[in-house]
Coordinates of C-alpha atoms in Angstrom, one line a residue:
X29 CA 137.4 81.6 57.4
X30 CA 138.1 78.5 59.1
X31 CA 137.5 80.2 62.8
X32 CA 134.7 81.8 61.6
X33 CA 133.4 78.7 60.2
X34 CA 133.8 77.0 63.5
X35 CA 132.2 80.2 65.0
X36 CA 128.8 80.4 62.5
X37 CA 125.6 78.7 63.3
X38 CA 122.2 79.0 61.9
X39 CA 121.0 80.4 65.4
X40 CA 122.5 81.9 68.6
X41 CA 120.3 82.0 71.9
X42 CA 121.4 83.9 74.8
X43 CA 120.3 82.6 78.3
X44 CA 119.1 79.6 78.8
X45 CA 116.2 80.5 81.7
X46 CA 113.1 79.6 80.8
X47 CA 112.3 80.9 77.5
X48 CA 115.5 80.8 76.6
X49 CA 115.5 77.0 77.1
X50 CA 112.7 77.2 75.1
X51 CA 114.1 78.5 72.4
X52 CA 116.1 76.7 71.9
X53 CA 114.8 72.9 72.0
X54 CA 112.3 74.6 69.2
X55 CA 115.0 76.4 66.8
X56 CA 116.8 72.9 67.6
X57 CA 113.4 70.5 67.0
X58 CA 112.9 72.3 63.4
X59 CA 116.5 71.5 62.7
X60 CA 118.1 74.7 63.5
X61 CA 122.3 74.1 64.4
X62 CA 121.6 76.8 67.3
X63 CA 124.7 78.0 70.6
X64 CA 123.2 78.3 73.5
X65 CA 124.7 81.2 75.8
X66 CA 124.9 81.0 79.3
X67 CA 127.0 83.3 81.6
X68 CA 127.4 81.1 84.6
X69 CA 128.9 77.9 85.1
X70 CA 127.1 74.8 84.0
X71 CA 124.3 73.0 86.1
X72 CA 123.4 68.9 85.3
X73 CA 120.2 68.2 85.8
X74 CA 120.2 65.1 88.5
X75 CA 123.6 65.2 89.5
X76 CA 124.2 69.1 90.1
X77 CA 121.1 69.5 92.8
X78 CA 123.2 68.7 96.0
X79 CA 121.0 70.2 98.7
X80 CA 118.2 68.5 96.7
X81 CA 118.0 65.4 99.6
X82 CA 119.8 67.2 102.7
X83 CA 117.5 67.3 106.0
X84 CA 117.3 70.7 107.8
X85 CA 119.6 69.6 110.8
X86 CA 122.6 68.2 108.0
X87 CA 123.0 72.2 107.2
X88 CA 125.2 74.3 109.7
X89 CA 122.7 77.0 110.5
X90 CA 119.4 74.7 109.5
X91 CA 118.6 77.0 106.9
X92 CA 119.4 80.8 108.5
X93 CA 121.0 82.6 106.6
X94 CA 123.9 83.8 108.9
X95 CA 125.3 87.2 109.6
X96 CA 127.5 86.8 107.7
X97 CA 125.8 86.2 104.2
X98 CA 122.6 89.0 104.8
X99 CA 125.8 91.2 105.1
X100 CA 127.5 90.1 101.7
X101 CA 124.5 89.4 99.8
X102 CA 121.4 92.1 100.7
X103 CA 119.9 91.2 97.4
X104 CA 120.9 88.2 96.9
X105 CA 120.2 86.6 100.7
X106 CA 116.3 88.2 100.7
X107 CA 115.6 84.9 97.8
X108 CA 118.2 82.5 99.1
X109 CA 118.6 80.0 102.4
X110 CA 120.9 77.9 103.1
X111 CA 119.6 75.0 100.6
X112 CA 119.1 77.1 97.3
X113 CA 122.6 79.7 97.8
X114 CA 124.8 78.2 95.0
X115 CA 122.1 79.1 92.4
X116 CA 122.6 83.1 93.1
X117 CA 125.3 85.4 92.8
X118 CA 127.4 86.7 94.8
X119 CA 126.2 90.5 95.0
X120 CA 129.5 91.7 95.5
X121 CA 130.5 89.8 92.2
X122 CA 128.5 91.5 89.8
X123 CA 127.5 94.8 90.7
X124 CA 124.2 97.5 89.5
X125 CA 123.5 100.3 90.2
X126 CA 120.1 101.4 92.2
X127 CA 119.1 104.9 91.4
X128 CA 116.8 104.1 94.1
X129 CA 116.3 100.8 95.8
X130 CA 115.4 98.2 93.3
X131 CA 115.8 94.2 94.3
X132 CA 117.9 92.6 91.0
X133 CA 117.6 88.4 91.9
X134 CA 119.7 86.8 89.6
X135 CA 121.0 83.4 89.5
X136 CA 123.6 82.7 87.1
X137 CA 124.2 79.1 85.6
X138 CA 122.7 76.7 83.6
X139 CA 118.8 76.6 84.2
X140 CA 119.1 80.5 85.3
X141 CA 116.2 80.7 87.3
X142 CA 113.6 77.9 85.8
X143 CA 115.8 75.6 89.3
X144 CA 114.2 78.4 91.8
X145 CA 111.2 79.9 90.5
X146 CA 107.9 79.9 91.8
X147 CA 106.5 78.1 89.0
X148 CA 102.5 79.4 89.2
X149 CA 101.5 79.4 85.8
X150 CA 97.9 81.2 84.9
X151 CA 97.7 82.5 80.9
X152 CA 96.5 86.3 80.1
X153 CA 93.6 87.0 78.1
X154 CA 92.2 89.9 76.4
X155 CA 91.2 91.5 79.5
X156 CA 94.4 92.3 79.5
X157 CA 95.9 92.5 76.2
X158 CA 93.3 95.0 75.0
X159 CA 94.2 97.1 78.7
X160 CA 96.8 99.5 77.4
X161 CA 94.2 100.3 74.9
X162 CA 91.3 100.9 76.6
X163 CA 92.9 103.2 80.1
X164 CA 95.4 105.1 77.8
X165 CA 98.5 103.5 79.4
X166 CA 101.8 102.2 77.3
X167 CA 100.6 101.3 74.3
X168 CA 98.7 99.1 72.6
X169 CA 99.6 94.7 72.5
X170 CA 99.8 94.3 69.2
X171 CA 98.2 90.5 69.5
X172 CA 94.6 89.6 71.9
X173 CA 94.4 86.1 73.4
X174 CA 93.3 84.4 70.2
X175 CA 97.2 85.2 68.7
X176 CA 99.0 83.2 71.8
X177 CA 95.9 80.8 72.7
X178 CA 96.9 77.6 70.6
X179 CA 100.3 78.4 71.5
X180 CA 99.4 78.5 75.7
X181 CA 97.8 75.2 74.7
X182 CA 101.4 74.0 72.9
X183 CA 103.0 74.8 75.7
X184 CA 101.5 73.5 78.7
X185 CA 100.8 70.4 76.8
X186 CA 104.3 70.1 76.8
X187 CA 105.2 71.8 79.9
X188 CA 103.1 70.1 82.6
X189 CA 100.6 72.8 84.2
X190 CA 98.4 71.2 87.7
X191 CA 95.2 73.2 87.9
X192 CA 91.4 72.7 88.1
X193 CA 89.2 74.4 85.2
X194 CA 86.5 77.3 86.5
X195 CA 85.6 79.1 83.2
X196 CA 86.8 82.9 83.9
X197 CA 86.8 84.8 80.4
X198 CA 89.8 86.9 82.3
X199 CA 91.9 83.6 83.3
X200 CA 91.3 81.7 80.5
X201 CA 91.8 77.3 81.7
X202 CA 94.5 75.6 80.1
X203 CA 96.1 71.6 79.0
X204 CA 95.4 70.9 82.7
X205 CA 97.1 67.7 85.2
X206 CA 94.8 66.5 87.2
X207 CA 94.7 69.7 90.3
X208 CA 96.2 69.1 93.5
X209 CA 93.7 68.9 96.1
X210 CA 93.0 72.1 98.5
X211 CA 92.9 71.1 102.7
X212 CA 90.3 71.0 104.4
X213 CA 90.0 74.6 105.6
X214 CA 91.3 76.2 101.9
X215 CA 87.7 74.2 100.5
X216 CA 86.0 76.2 103.5
X217 CA 87.3 79.4 102.3
X218 CA 85.8 78.3 99.0
X219 CA 82.6 77.8 100.0
X220 CA 82.6 80.8 102.5
X221 CA 83.9 83.1 99.3
X222 CA 80.4 81.7 97.5
X223 CA 77.9 82.2 99.5
X224 CA 79.6 85.5 100.5
X225 CA 80.2 86.6 96.8
X226 CA 79.8 87.1 93.6
X227 CA 82.6 88.2 91.7
X228 CA 85.3 85.6 93.3
X229 CA 85.9 81.6 93.9
X230 CA 89.0 80.3 95.4
X231 CA 90.7 77.6 93.3
X232 CA 94.0 75.7 93.6
X233 CA 97.0 77.5 92.0
X234 CA 97.7 76.3 88.9
X235 CA 101.7 75.4 89.2
X236 CA 104.0 73.7 86.9
X237 CA 103.9 70.6 89.7
X238 CA 103.7 67.1 87.6
X239 CA 100.0 66.2 89.4
X240 CA 101.8 62.6 87.2
X241 CA 104.5 61.4 85.6
X242 CA 104.6 63.7 82.4
X243 CA 107.0 63.1 78.9
X244 CA 110.0 61.3 81.3
X245 CA 109.5 63.2 84.2
X246 CA 108.9 61.9 87.5
X247 CA 105.6 63.0 89.3
X248 CA 106.0 65.8 92.2
X249 CA 107.0 64.6 95.7
X250 CA 105.3 66.8 97.8
X251 CA 108.5 67.7 99.2
X252 CA 107.5 71.3 98.6
X253 CA 112.0 71.6 98.3
X254 CA 111.9 72.8 95.1
X255 CA 113.8 76.1 95.6
X256 CA 116.9 73.0 95.5
X257 CA 116.5 72.0 92.0
X258 CA 114.6 68.6 90.9
X259 CA 116.4 65.7 90.1
X260 CA 112.7 63.8 89.7
X261 CA 111.7 66.5 87.0
X262 CA 108.4 66.8 88.9
X263 CA 108.6 70.8 88.0
X264 CA 109.3 72.6 85.7
X265 CA 112.7 73.4 85.0
X266 CA 115.2 74.0 81.5
X267 CA 117.0 71.5 82.7
X268 CA 115.0 68.6 83.6
X269 CA 112.7 69.3 80.5
X270 CA 113.9 72.1 77.5
X271 CA 117.4 71.5 77.3
X272 CA 117.6 67.5 77.2
X273 CA 115.3 67.5 74.6
X274 CA 117.3 70.9 72.5
X275 CA 119.9 68.0 74.1
X276 CA 118.1 65.2 71.3
X277 CA 118.1 66.7 68.1
X278 CA 122.2 66.7 68.2
X279 CA 121.7 70.0 67.0
X280 CA 122.2 72.5 69.9
X281 CA 125.7 73.6 71.4
X282 CA 125.8 75.4 75.0
X283 CA 129.1 76.8 76.0
X284 CA 128.7 77.5 79.9
X285 CA 130.6 81.1 81.6
X286 CA 129.8 82.8 78.4
X287 CA 129.1 86.8 79.1
X288 CA 127.4 88.7 76.6
X289 CA 128.8 91.8 75.4
X290 CA 126.7 93.1 72.8
X291 CA 125.3 91.8 69.5
X292 CA 127.1 92.4 66.1
X293 CA 125.2 95.0 63.9
X294 CA 125.9 94.5 59.7
X295 CA 125.2 98.1 58.9
X296 CA 125.6 97.5 54.8
X297 CA 123.6 93.9 55.9
X298 CA 121.5 95.7 57.9
X299 CA 120.9 92.5 60.0
X300 CA 122.5 91.3 63.0
X301 CA 125.4 89.2 62.3
X302 CA 126.3 87.8 65.1
X303 CA 127.3 88.0 68.9
X304 CA 131.0 89.6 71.5
X305 CA 131.5 87.0 74.1
X306 CA 133.5 87.8 77.3
X307 CA 134.2 84.3 79.2
X308 CA 133.2 84.9 82.1
X309 CA 136.2 82.9 84.0
X310 CA 139.6 84.0 81.9
X311 CA 138.1 87.3 80.4
X312 CA 139.3 86.2 77.3
X313 CA 136.6 87.1 74.2
X314 CA 135.5 85.8 71.3
X315 CA 132.5 86.0 68.5
X316 CA 130.0 84.1 67.1
X317 CA 127.7 84.4 64.0
X318 CA 124.1 83.7 63.1
X319 CA 121.4 84.1 60.8
X320 CA 119.1 84.8 63.9
X321 CA 119.3 86.2 67.3
X322 CA 117.5 85.0 70.9
X323 CA 118.2 87.3 73.0
X324 CA 116.7 85.7 76.2
X325 CA 118.9 87.1 79.1
X326 CA 115.8 87.8 81.0
X327 CA 114.4 91.3 81.5
X328 CA 116.8 94.2 82.9
X329 CA 120.2 91.7 81.4
X330 CA 118.5 92.2 77.8
X331 CA 117.8 95.9 78.1
X332 CA 122.2 95.9 79.1
X333 CA 122.5 94.3 76.2
X334 CA 120.5 96.1 73.6
X335 CA 122.8 99.2 75.0
X336 CA 125.7 98.6 75.0
X337 CA 125.2 97.4 71.7
X338 CA 126.1 100.6 69.7
X339 CA 127.1 101.1 65.8
X340 CA 127.1 103.7 64.0
X341 CA 123.6 102.8 62.5
X342 CA 122.6 102.4 66.4
X343 CA 124.6 105.1 68.6
X344 CA 121.6 104.4 71.4
X345 CA 121.9 100.5 71.5
X346 CA 120.4 98.4 68.9
X347 CA 116.8 98.8 67.6
X348 CA 116.3 101.4 70.2
X349 CA 115.4 103.9 67.5
X350 CA 112.1 104.4 70.0
X351 CA 114.5 105.5 72.7
X352 CA 112.2 102.3 74.5
X353 CA 114.7 100.2 75.6
X354 CA 115.4 100.2 78.9
X355 CA 112.1 101.4 79.2
X356 CA 108.9 100.8 80.9
X357 CA 110.2 98.7 83.9
X358 CA 107.5 96.6 86.0
X359 CA 106.8 94.2 88.8
X360 CA 104.5 92.8 91.0
X361 CA 104.0 94.5 93.6
X362 CA 103.5 92.3 96.9
X363 CA 103.9 92.2 100.4
X364 CA 100.6 92.9 100.9
X365 CA 97.4 91.5 102.8
X366 CA 96.0 89.6 105.4
X367 CA 95.8 86.8 107.7
X368 CA 93.6 85.9 110.3
X369 CA 92.9 82.5 112.6
X370 CA 90.7 80.0 112.4
X371 CA 88.9 78.2 115.6
X372 CA 87.5 74.3 114.3
X373 CA 88.2 71.6 112.5
X374 CA 90.4 71.0 115.5
X375 CA 90.0 67.4 114.6
X376 CA 91.5 67.8 111.0
X377 CA 94.7 67.9 109.3
X378 CA 96.5 67.0 105.4
X379 CA 99.0 65.3 104.3
X380 CA 102.3 65.7 102.4
X381 CA 104.0 69.7 101.7
X382 CA 101.9 70.7 99.5
X383 CA 104.2 73.2 96.7
X384 CA 101.5 75.8 96.5
X385 CA 99.2 76.7 97.7
X386 CA 95.7 78.8 96.8
X387 CA 95.0 81.3 94.2
X388 CA 92.0 84.1 94.5
X389 CA 91.5 85.4 90.4
X390 CA 90.6 89.1 89.8
X391 CA 87.8 90.1 90.8
X392 CA 88.2 94.6 90.4
X393 CA 88.0 96.8 87.8
X394 CA 86.8 93.9 84.8
X395 CA 83.5 95.4 84.0
X396 CA 80.9 98.4 84.7
X397 CA 80.0 96.7 88.1
X398 CA 83.3 96.2 89.3
X399 CA 84.9 98.6 88.5
X400 CA 86.8 101.5 91.1
X401 CA 87.3 104.9 91.6
X402 CA 91.0 104.9 92.5
X403 CA 92.6 102.9 89.6
X404 CA 92.8 100.9 87.2
X405 CA 93.8 96.7 86.8
X406 CA 93.3 95.0 89.1
X407 CA 94.8 92.3 91.2
X408 CA 94.9 88.3 92.5
X409 CA 95.9 87.1 95.9
X410 CA 97.7 83.8 96.7
X411 CA 97.6 81.7 99.8
X412 CA 97.3 78.9 101.9
X413 CA 95.4 78.2 105.3
X414 CA 97.9 76.0 107.2
X415 CA 97.7 74.1 111.3
X416 CA 101.0 75.8 112.9
X417 CA 103.8 73.7 113.7
X418 CA 106.5 73.6 116.4
X419 CA 108.5 76.3 114.6
X420 CA 105.5 79.0 115.3
X421 CA 105.2 77.9 118.9
X422 CA 108.5 77.3 120.1
X423 CA 109.1 79.9 122.3
X424 CA 105.5 79.0 124.3
X425 CA 106.2 79.5 128.2
X426 CA 107.1 76.0 129.6
X427 CA 110.1 73.0 129.7
X428 CA 110.8 69.2 129.8
X429 CA 108.3 67.1 128.7
X430 CA 105.2 69.2 128.8
X431 CA 107.0 71.4 127.0
X432 CA 108.1 69.0 123.8
X433 CA 104.7 67.7 124.3
X434 CA 102.6 71.0 123.7
X435 CA 105.3 72.2 120.8
X436 CA 104.8 68.7 118.8
X437 CA 100.8 68.5 119.2
X438 CA 98.8 70.4 115.6
X439 CA 98.9 74.2 116.4
X440 CA 95.7 76.5 115.5
X441 CA 94.3 76.7 112.0
X442 CA 95.3 79.4 110.4
X443 CA 94.8 81.4 106.5
X444 CA 97.6 84.0 105.2
X445 CA 96.3 86.1 102.0
X446 CA 98.8 87.3 99.8
X447 CA 97.9 90.1 96.8
X448 CA 99.8 90.4 93.8
X449 CA 98.9 93.5 92.0
X450 CA 99.5 94.4 88.2
X451 CA 102.0 97.2 87.9
X452 CA 101.2 99.5 85.3
X453 CA 104.3 100.8 82.6
X454 CA 105.8 104.3 83.5
X455 CA 108.5 105.2 80.9
X456 CA 110.2 107.1 83.6
X457 CA 110.7 103.2 85.0
X458 CA 114.1 101.7 83.5
X459 CA 117.1 100.7 83.5
X460 CA 120.4 102.8 81.4
X461 CA 124.0 102.1 81.8
X462 CA 126.8 103.7 83.4
X463 CA 129.8 103.9 82.1
X464 CA 132.1 104.9 84.6
X465 CA 131.7 101.8 86.8
X466 CA 132.3 98.8 84.6
X467 CA 132.0 95.3 85.5
X468 CA 134.4 92.9 86.9
X469 CA 133.9 91.8 82.8
X470 CA 134.8 95.2 81.6
X471 CA 131.3 96.3 81.3
X472 CA 129.2 99.3 82.0
X473 CA 126.9 98.6 84.6
X474 CA 123.6 98.5 84.6
X475 CA 121.3 101.4 86.5
X476 CA 118.2 100.7 87.4
X477 CA 115.4 103.8 88.7
X478 CA 111.9 102.3 90.5
X479 CA 109.1 103.2 91.8
X480 CA 105.8 102.7 92.2
X481 CA 103.1 105.1 91.4
X482 CA 99.0 106.5 92.4
X483 CA 98.0 103.7 91.0
X484 CA 99.8 101.1 92.2
X485 CA 99.5 102.8 95.9
X486 CA 95.8 103.2 96.1
X487 CA 95.8 99.6 94.7
X488 CA 97.3 98.6 97.9
X489 CA 95.4 100.2 99.9
X490 CA 92.2 97.6 99.0
X491 CA 94.2 94.9 98.6
X492 CA 94.4 94.7 101.9
X493 CA 91.2 96.4 103.1
X494 CA 89.7 93.6 101.3
X495 CA 91.7 90.8 102.0
X496 CA 91.1 91.2 105.6
X497 CA 86.9 91.5 104.6
X498 CA 87.0 88.3 102.9
X499 CA 88.5 86.2 105.8
X500 CA 86.1 88.0 108.4
X501 CA 82.9 87.1 106.7
X502 CA 84.8 83.8 107.1
X503 CA 84.6 83.0 110.1
X504 CA 88.0 84.1 111.0
X505 CA 89.9 86.4 114.0
X506 CA 92.1 87.4 114.7
X507 CA 92.5 88.9 111.5
X508 CA 95.7 90.9 110.7
X509 CA 96.5 92.8 107.6
X510 CA 99.4 93.8 106.8
X511 CA 101.4 95.9 104.1
X512 CA 105.5 95.4 104.0
X513 CA 107.8 97.2 102.6
X514 CA 108.1 96.2 98.9
X515 CA 110.5 97.3 96.6
X516 CA 111.1 96.7 93.1
X517 CA 111.9 93.4 91.5
X518 CA 111.8 91.4 94.9
X519 CA 108.9 89.7 94.1
X520 CA 111.4 88.2 90.7
X521 CA 108.3 89.4 88.1
X522 CA 111.1 91.9 86.5
X523 CA 109.6 92.5 82.5
X524 CA 109.5 95.5 80.2
X525 CA 112.0 97.6 78.7
X526 CA 111.9 95.9 75.1
X527 CA 107.7 96.5 74.2
X528 CA 106.2 94.8 72.2
X529 CA 104.0 97.6 69.7
X530 CA 102.3 98.2 66.6
X531 CA 104.4 101.4 66.1
X532 CA 107.9 101.5 65.0
X533 CA 108.0 105.1 67.1
X534 CA 107.2 104.0 70.5
X535 CA 108.0 100.3 70.7
X536 CA 111.0 98.1 70.3
X537 CA 109.8 95.2 69.5
X538 CA 106.6 93.7 66.3
X539 CA 103.7 91.1 66.7
X540 CA 106.5 88.6 66.3
X541 CA 108.3 89.1 69.5
X542 CA 111.0 90.6 66.2
X543 CA 112.5 93.9 66.6
X544 CA 111.3 96.4 64.2
X545 CA 114.5 97.1 63.2
X546 CA 116.7 94.5 63.7
X547 CA 114.9 92.3 61.9
X548 CA 116.6 88.8 62.3
X549 CA 116.9 90.1 66.0
X550 CA 114.2 88.3 68.7
X551 CA 113.8 89.1 72.2
X552 CA 110.5 86.5 74.0
X553 CA 111.3 86.9 77.6
X554 CA 110.1 89.8 80.3
X555 CA 111.6 92.7 78.5
X556 CA 109.0 92.2 75.4
X557 CA 105.7 92.5 77.8
X558 CA 103.7 95.4 76.8
X559 CA 101.6 95.2 80.4
X560 CA 102.7 93.2 83.5
X561 CA 98.8 92.3 83.6
X562 CA 98.7 90.5 87.8
X563 CA 99.0 87.3 86.6
X564 CA 102.8 85.4 87.6
X565 CA 104.2 86.5 83.9
X566 CA 106.2 83.1 83.3
X567 CA 104.1 80.6 81.5
X568 CA 103.1 83.9 78.7
X569 CA 107.4 83.6 78.1
X570 CA 107.3 80.3 77.2
X571 CA 104.4 80.6 74.6
X572 CA 105.6 84.1 72.6
X573 CA 109.1 81.3 73.0
X574 CA 107.6 79.4 70.8
X575 CA 105.5 81.3 69.2
X576 CA 108.6 82.7 67.6
X577 CA 110.3 80.5 67.1
X578 CA 107.8 78.6 64.8
X579 CA 108.0 82.2 63.1
X580 CA 111.2 82.9 63.1
X581 CA 112.0 79.1 61.2
X582 CA 109.5 79.8 58.6
X583 CA 110.4 82.6 57.5
X584 CA 114.0 81.7 57.3
X585 CA 112.7 78.6 55.2
X586 CA 111.6 82.0 53.5
X587 CA 114.6 83.3 52.6
X588 CA 113.3 86.8 54.4
X589 CA 116.1 86.4 57.3

């Protein structure tokens, strides 16, 4: 009984990334004794960012991954370099099965991928929340913008999001810190698009980089080394923001090296009572118990935990009576767009290394006037304007003093535009488990099947052509479109697999991110998404998490959980 008491908490949170960190903060601040489980090592803010102040020449391979790393980590090495490798898993140590090509990028440590994320933060709108119902793809979201808008306000105000208000209904403005500045070429591009089009604009990206000190954190230093971890707290991460807040309450118990194997369900009580944990280092098994459980392990891992949580009541996985757990896996498809040169502004340059670029919000399928004949939904562009530097021209002819002068002089102005497109929720894109191939912890490996549909392929054609057209109309030359070989998962925006919905027969979670069939389990990471929209999704995970925590604690106080 004493062991049971020692291992019992008010709440358990599985995963310490962006959504898990928020869950820990909210639950602890509301007075719940909370256990936070992370399968990887501990990373403490400030002291555990070993490469953050190093120069490129301090690295053995000057930030280029050696061939042995590429061979050993064919998936992860596409996302890391020498300065960030320690924040990504080793492919051989964490195997999974690709039925079709899918890059599962992972960071198993306290803070998860919040230490390496792209930090772009955009709200979804009713255009996105109503899309499934309007065009018949997937199931209807159980919420609308008015339900989540106050929670967007709440998390933006705490996290610190810099950006510029533009007054677009389909990309709602938020609670912004002062925006970062666009450079002269980007401003030229913005003005040209205003003149040439009446349906699109260029704005500075909305990012979780602080443009002034905020909530005890220092402002962004404009080093553009965010993927190394930021000791200044200049961008939002679990380690810099939410976990210190949770710890300050004295209600947080953090347990790293804790691989969650399954959630324990009591069929007599008709609720989950705890979790089965395997120590990541010793392989010993433990059980922890709580009144409520927040599952925030990230989309694919969350699906795997639910599918592995089998019992007499749920023989195909916890809360999987709908057969939707693992299905509807989505990512944003990208690696398509255009680039071009600009002949002008030769006497202009810019200061610092701004850690973000520009954004062109969606302009397709907003209404009847922008409706496309061959695809539904839409895309936005991320991009940047810059002057070429020495690394762009080091292979130029010549040698000696003249060569050094040539390559160290500012080069020509260029513009790059890349599209980020919405992907529809397809039931055949899914995560299953292979029980014949256990991982090093004796757990079944996740098996992923994923492919683009015809809607995405048609959209990609437009993403490329439209980028080329905008550059041409804005005075750029040497324009070239590109469509590289996008592989699912490369955008690191995986979502779906435990979608929200009104009907328990076709969805896993209700409007409060609460499992239809197991009401004391909440899922608020990317797996809850019913559709993907085309905006970067992490801000929505934050808002849904804070909203679900508020609801869960309220239900606990009423005695309903």
